[in-house]
Amino acid sequence: MLRRLYEWTMAKASDPRAEWWLAAFSFMESSFFPIPPHPLLGLMCLAEPKKAMRFALITTISSVIGGLFGYAIGYFVFEALGAQILDVLGLAQSFPKAACYLREYGVEIILIKGATPIPFKLLTITAGFIAMPLVPFVLASMASRGFQFLLVGGLFRLFGAPIKRFIDKYLALVSAGFVVLVVGGFILAAYMSGTPGKTSAKCENPAAISAPA
């Protein structure tokens, strides 16, 4: 099954609509969709290494726009929709501490956490909920997401053929590693909700988290 999916994606990567699919996945992942766009980005880069940086740029821009949508969910409809999204994704318990982190450190959290496996949607929805200043949010999102996706694009642009041979040979291993990475991100997000002694005193008190006046 993995092999068929891989071959199908490789065939579709050169389809004129492939970039639209990549943009859609990137947009959704930043606000409500659980699966990150890295696999599709990687396979598209493998299919057409010369376009790797173009694909990475599309992913970055779409991800930031999706982040703005996540911000809007947190800002305008958190109680009606945002809280339900976080609950379905298993991120509800991480939300209070994420809100506290963002209030205390702002841009630094977007830069650091946005470039880790921690789900970006947790940060975007939470940033909207606390009414984080929009311009710093957008700039930090561009930096953190650009670091991830442009790095992927650059590596595939430089080493596309050897990487493709490795994936062709070890597809199951690569897939397992990706699953571990995604699950690990959600575990890290959950870890944020209950790690005493590693945050400021303010962030150890979830009761202090409330919507901005």
mmCIF file of C-alpha atoms in Angstrom:
data_model
loop_
_atom_site.group_PDB
_atom_site.id
_atom_site.type_symbol
_atom_site.label_atom_id
_atom_site.label_comp_id
_atom_site.label_asym_id
_atom_site.label_seq_id
_atom_site.Cartn_x
_atom_site.Cartn_y
_atom_site.Cartn_z
ATOM 1 C CA MET A 1 0.000 0.000 0.000
ATOM 2 C CA LEU A 2 2.802 2.424 0.889
ATOM 3 C CA ARG A 3 4.540 1.622 -2.367
ATOM 4 C CA ARG A 4 1.377 2.316 -4.396
ATOM 5 C CA LEU A 5 0.792 5.591 -2.560
ATOM 6 C CA TYR A 6 4.411 6.590 -3.140
ATOM 7 C CA GLU A 7 4.270 5.773 -6.842
ATOM 8 C CA TRP A 8 0.913 7.566 -7.208
ATOM 9 C CA THR A 9 2.278 10.688 -5.539
ATOM 10 C CA MET A 10 5.408 10.622 -7.699
ATOM 11 C CA ALA A 11 3.212 10.423 -10.808
ATOM 12 C CA LYS A 12 0.984 13.265 -9.629
ATOM 13 C CA ALA A 13 3.910 15.466 -8.651
ATOM 14 C CA SER A 14 4.356 16.558 -12.258
ATOM 15 C CA ASP A 15 0.608 17.131 -12.706
ATOM 16 C CA PRO A 16 -0.297 20.790 -13.287
ATOM 17 C CA ARG A 17 -2.576 20.636 -10.234
ATOM 18 C CA ALA A 18 0.083 19.228 -7.919
ATOM 19 C CA GLU A 19 1.109 22.660 -6.711
ATOM 20 C CA TRP A 20 -2.504 23.442 -5.813
ATOM 21 C CA TRP A 21 -2.697 20.257 -3.752
ATOM 22 C CA LEU A 22 0.528 21.189 -2.026
ATOM 23 C CA ALA A 23 -0.794 24.674 -1.272
ATOM 24 C CA ALA A 24 -4.070 23.245 0.051
ATOM 25 C CA PHE A 25 -2.351 20.761 2.366
ATOM 26 C CA SER A 26 -0.015 23.465 3.648
ATOM 27 C CA PHE A 27 -2.891 25.861 4.307
ATOM 28 C CA MET A 28 -5.029 23.304 6.125
ATOM 29 C CA GLU A 29 -2.182 21.930 8.244
ATOM 30 C CA SER A 30 -1.539 25.340 9.784
ATOM 31 C CA SER A 31 -5.069 25.664 11.094
ATOM 32 C CA PHE A 32 -6.947 22.391 11.485
ATOM 33 C CA PHE A 33 -5.547 19.438 9.480
ATOM 34 C CA PRO A 34 -3.428 16.889 11.426
ATOM 35 C CA ILE A 35 -1.040 15.743 8.660
ATOM 36 C CA PRO A 36 1.858 18.069 7.739
ATOM 37 C CA PRO A 37 2.709 18.770 4.076
ATOM 38 C CA HIS A 38 6.304 17.531 4.324
ATOM 39 C CA PRO A 39 5.689 14.133 2.639
ATOM 40 C CA LEU A 40 3.998 15.668 -0.399
ATOM 41 C CA LEU A 41 6.631 18.414 -0.571
ATOM 42 C CA GLY A 42 9.416 15.851 -0.403
ATOM 43 C CA LEU A 43 7.951 13.602 -3.077
ATOM 44 C CA MET A 44 7.259 16.528 -5.394
ATOM 45 C CA CYS A 45 10.854 17.647 -4.942
ATOM 46 C CA LEU A 46 11.989 14.117 -5.768
ATOM 47 C CA ALA A 47 9.912 14.068 -8.939
ATOM 48 C CA GLU A 48 11.191 17.454 -10.105
ATOM 49 C CA PRO A 49 14.340 18.467 -8.193
ATOM 50 C CA LYS A 50 14.813 21.597 -10.300
ATOM 51 C CA LYS A 51 11.526 22.943 -8.939
ATOM 52 C CA ALA A 52 12.313 22.061 -5.316
ATOM 53 C CA MET A 53 12.768 25.645 -4.148
ATOM 54 C CA ARG A 54 9.604 26.711 -5.952
ATOM 55 C CA PHE A 55 7.658 23.958 -4.183
ATOM 56 C CA ALA A 56 9.193 24.954 -0.854
ATOM 57 C CA LEU A 57 8.200 28.588 -1.393
ATOM 58 C CA ILE A 58 4.626 27.583 -2.242
ATOM 59 C CA THR A 59 4.497 25.490 0.918
ATOM 60 C CA THR A 60 5.852 28.331 3.045
ATOM 61 C CA ILE A 61 3.477 30.976 1.714
ATOM 62 C CA SER A 62 0.452 28.678 1.939
ATOM 63 C CA SER A 63 1.400 27.641 5.452
ATOM 64 C CA VAL A 64 1.645 31.264 6.610
ATOM 65 C CA ILE A 65 -1.726 32.087 5.020
ATOM 66 C CA GLY A 66 -3.161 29.013 6.726
ATOM 67 C CA GLY A 67 -1.618 30.267 9.946
ATOM 68 C CA LEU A 68 -3.555 33.502 9.528
ATOM 69 C CA PHE A 69 -6.721 31.427 9.163
ATOM 70 C CA GLY A 70 -5.830 29.578 12.363
ATOM 71 C CA TYR A 71 -5.219 32.952 14.025
ATOM 72 C CA ALA A 72 -8.676 34.087 12.881
ATOM 73 C CA ILE A 73 -10.238 30.937 14.340
ATOM 74 C CA GLY A 74 -8.619 31.652 17.689
ATOM 75 C CA TYR A 75 -9.470 35.341 17.618
ATOM 76 C CA PHE A 76 -13.055 35.280 16.357
ATOM 77 C CA VAL A 77 -14.541 31.836 16.989
ATOM 78 C CA PHE A 78 -12.402 30.089 19.596
ATOM 79 C CA GLU A 79 -15.314 28.957 21.767
ATOM 80 C CA ALA A 80 -17.435 27.876 18.797
ATOM 81 C CA LEU A 81 -14.728 26.204 16.709
ATOM 82 C CA GLY A 82 -11.140 26.620 17.894
ATOM 83 C CA ALA A 83 -11.596 24.729 21.160
ATOM 84 C CA GLN A 84 -13.262 21.846 19.303
ATOM 85 C CA ILE A 85 -10.402 21.635 16.783
ATOM 86 C CA LEU A 86 -7.804 21.463 19.543
ATOM 87 C CA ASP A 87 -9.856 18.868 21.397
ATOM 88 C CA VAL A 88 -10.230 16.626 18.332
ATOM 89 C CA LEU A 89 -6.479 16.849 17.687
ATOM 90 C CA GLY A 90 -5.657 16.040 21.317
ATOM 91 C CA LEU A 91 -4.151 19.480 21.941
ATOM 92 C CA ALA A 92 -6.724 20.920 24.351
ATOM 93 C CA GLN A 93 -4.615 20.237 27.444
ATOM 94 C CA SER A 94 -1.614 21.953 25.845
ATOM 95 C CA PHE A 95 -3.572 25.116 25.082
ATOM 96 C CA PRO A 96 -3.379 26.904 28.489
ATOM 97 C CA LYS A 97 0.394 26.654 28.703
ATOM 98 C CA ALA A 98 0.824 27.507 25.009
ATOM 99 C CA ALA A 99 -1.220 30.659 25.618
ATOM 100 C CA CYS A 100 0.967 31.574 28.572
ATOM 101 C CA TYR A 101 4.173 30.959 26.628
ATOM 102 C CA LEU A 102 2.975 33.162 23.781
ATOM 103 C CA ARG A 103 1.960 35.942 26.142
ATOM 104 C CA GLU A 104 5.316 35.884 27.890
ATOM 105 C CA TYR A 105 7.662 35.325 24.965
ATOM 106 C CA GLY A 106 5.629 36.075 21.820
ATOM 107 C CA VAL A 107 7.760 35.934 18.696
ATOM 108 C CA GLU A 108 10.407 33.732 20.308
ATOM 109 C CA ILE A 109 7.881 30.936 20.795
ATOM 110 C CA ILE A 110 6.689 31.127 17.187
ATOM 111 C CA LEU A 111 10.291 31.020 15.969
ATOM 112 C CA ILE A 112 11.362 28.148 18.215
ATOM 113 C CA LYS A 113 8.230 26.016 18.306
ATOM 114 C CA GLY A 114 7.281 26.686 14.691
ATOM 115 C CA ALA A 115 10.514 25.032 13.592
ATOM 116 C CA THR A 116 9.914 21.899 15.693
ATOM 117 C CA PRO A 117 7.547 18.931 15.287
ATOM 118 C CA ILE A 118 5.073 20.577 17.695
ATOM 119 C CA PRO A 119 1.846 21.117 15.681
ATOM 120 C CA PHE A 120 1.897 24.627 14.243
ATOM 121 C CA LYS A 121 -1.888 24.866 14.434
ATOM 122 C CA LEU A 122 -1.667 24.886 18.237
ATOM 123 C CA LEU A 123 0.384 28.073 18.010
ATOM 124 C CA THR A 124 -1.719 29.777 15.349
ATOM 125 C CA ILE A 125 -5.060 29.221 17.081
ATOM 126 C CA THR A 126 -3.587 30.146 20.448
ATOM 127 C CA ALA A 127 -1.968 33.295 19.036
ATOM 128 C CA GLY A 128 -5.355 34.436 17.789
ATOM 129 C CA PHE A 129 -7.001 33.656 21.107
ATOM 130 C CA ILE A 130 -4.544 35.837 23.051
ATOM 131 C CA ALA A 131 -4.664 38.542 20.335
ATOM 132 C CA MET A 132 -0.938 38.400 19.691
ATOM 133 C CA PRO A 133 0.129 41.437 17.556
ATOM 134 C CA LEU A 134 -0.478 40.415 13.966
ATOM 135 C CA VAL A 135 2.635 41.761 12.218
ATOM 136 C CA PRO A 136 5.121 40.040 14.563
ATOM 137 C CA PHE A 137 3.038 36.859 14.310
ATOM 138 C CA VAL A 138 3.201 36.887 10.491
ATOM 139 C CA LEU A 139 6.917 37.697 10.352
ATOM 140 C CA ALA A 140 7.790 35.019 12.899
ATOM 141 C CA SER A 141 5.611 32.487 11.061
ATOM 142 C CA MET A 142 7.346 33.271 7.770
ATOM 143 C CA ALA A 143 10.745 32.780 9.395
ATOM 144 C CA SER A 144 9.939 29.528 11.189
ATOM 145 C CA ARG A 145 7.999 27.894 8.362
ATOM 146 C CA GLY A 146 10.438 29.162 5.756
ATOM 147 C CA PHE A 147 13.294 27.581 7.695
ATOM 148 C CA GLN A 148 11.566 24.191 7.621
ATOM 149 C CA PHE A 149 10.323 24.086 4.063
ATOM 150 C CA LEU A 150 13.123 25.942 2.285
ATOM 151 C CA LEU A 151 15.619 23.665 4.032
ATOM 152 C CA VAL A 152 13.741 20.634 2.680
ATOM 153 C CA GLY A 153 13.605 22.193 -0.781
ATOM 154 C CA GLY A 154 17.290 23.064 -0.708
ATOM 155 C CA LEU A 155 18.342 19.577 0.344
ATOM 156 C CA PHE A 156 16.260 17.921 -2.343
ATOM 157 C CA ARG A 157 17.509 20.428 -4.918
ATOM 158 C CA LEU A 158 21.116 19.561 -4.078
ATOM 159 C CA PHE A 159 20.803 15.839 -3.347
ATOM 160 C CA GLY A 160 17.600 14.795 -5.104
ATOM 161 C CA ALA A 161 18.890 11.708 -6.907
ATOM 162 C CA PRO A 162 20.675 10.052 -3.922
ATOM 163 C CA ILE A 163 17.719 10.805 -1.622
ATOM 164 C CA LYS A 164 15.326 9.288 -4.149
ATOM 165 C CA ARG A 165 17.404 6.109 -4.352
ATOM 166 C CA PHE A 166 17.382 5.876 -0.552
ATOM 167 C CA ILE A 167 13.584 6.281 -0.364
ATOM 168 C CA ASP A 168 13.067 3.804 -3.200
ATOM 169 C CA LYS A 169 15.033 1.232 -1.207
ATOM 170 C CA TYR A 170 13.880 2.051 2.318
ATOM 171 C CA LEU A 171 10.332 3.373 1.832
ATOM 172 C CA ALA A 172 8.873 1.511 4.826
ATOM 173 C CA LEU A 173 11.651 2.771 7.098
ATOM 174 C CA VAL A 174 11.216 6.364 5.920
ATOM 175 C CA SER A 175 7.444 6.142 6.419
ATOM 176 C CA ALA A 176 7.881 4.790 9.938
ATOM 177 C CA GLY A 177 10.296 7.605 10.745
ATOM 178 C CA PHE A 178 7.803 10.174 9.509
ATOM 179 C CA VAL A 179 5.031 8.706 11.657
ATOM 180 C CA VAL A 180 7.329 8.831 14.684
ATOM 181 C CA LEU A 181 8.102 12.480 13.928
ATOM 182 C CA VAL A 182 4.426 13.469 13.673
ATOM 183 C CA VAL A 183 3.391 11.549 16.775
ATOM 184 C CA GLY A 184 6.406 12.945 18.597
ATOM 185 C CA GLY A 185 5.243 16.466 17.830
ATOM 186 C CA PHE A 186 1.885 15.847 19.433
ATOM 187 C CA ILE A 187 3.579 14.230 22.430
ATOM 188 C CA LEU A 188 5.829 17.280 22.793
ATOM 189 C CA ALA A 189 2.750 19.491 22.684
ATOM 190 C CA ALA A 190 1.141 17.414 25.419
ATOM 191 C CA TYR A 191 4.384 17.575 27.392
ATOM 192 C CA MET A 192 4.104 21.353 27.341
ATOM 193 C CA SER A 193 0.916 21.097 29.365
ATOM 194 C CA GLY A 194 2.518 19.421 32.363
ATOM 195 C CA THR A 195 6.257 19.873 32.782
ATOM 196 C CA PRO A 196 6.897 21.498 36.179
ATOM 197 C CA GLY A 197 10.063 23.430 36.916
ATOM 198 C CA LYS A 198 10.873 24.266 33.287
ATOM 199 C CA THR A 199 8.662 27.293 32.770
ATOM 200 C CA SER A 200 7.974 30.512 34.570
ATOM 201 C CA ALA A 201 5.703 30.465 37.600
ATOM 202 C CA LYS A 202 2.969 32.205 35.615
ATOM 203 C CA CYS A 203 2.729 29.354 33.148
ATOM 204 C CA GLU A 204 2.343 26.779 35.901
ATOM 205 C CA ASN A 205 -1.089 28.191 36.725
ATOM 206 C CA PRO A 206 -3.584 27.336 33.953
ATOM 207 C CA ALA A 207 -6.262 29.271 35.820
ATOM 208 C CA ALA A 208 -4.410 32.448 34.881
ATOM 209 C CA ILE A 209 -5.119 31.882 31.196
ATOM 210 C CA SER A 210 -8.056 33.832 29.882
ATOM 211 C CA ALA A 211 -9.119 35.597 26.740
ATOM 212 C CA PRO A 212 -7.863 39.164 26.329
ATOM 213 C CA ALA A 213 -10.251 41.861 27.435
#
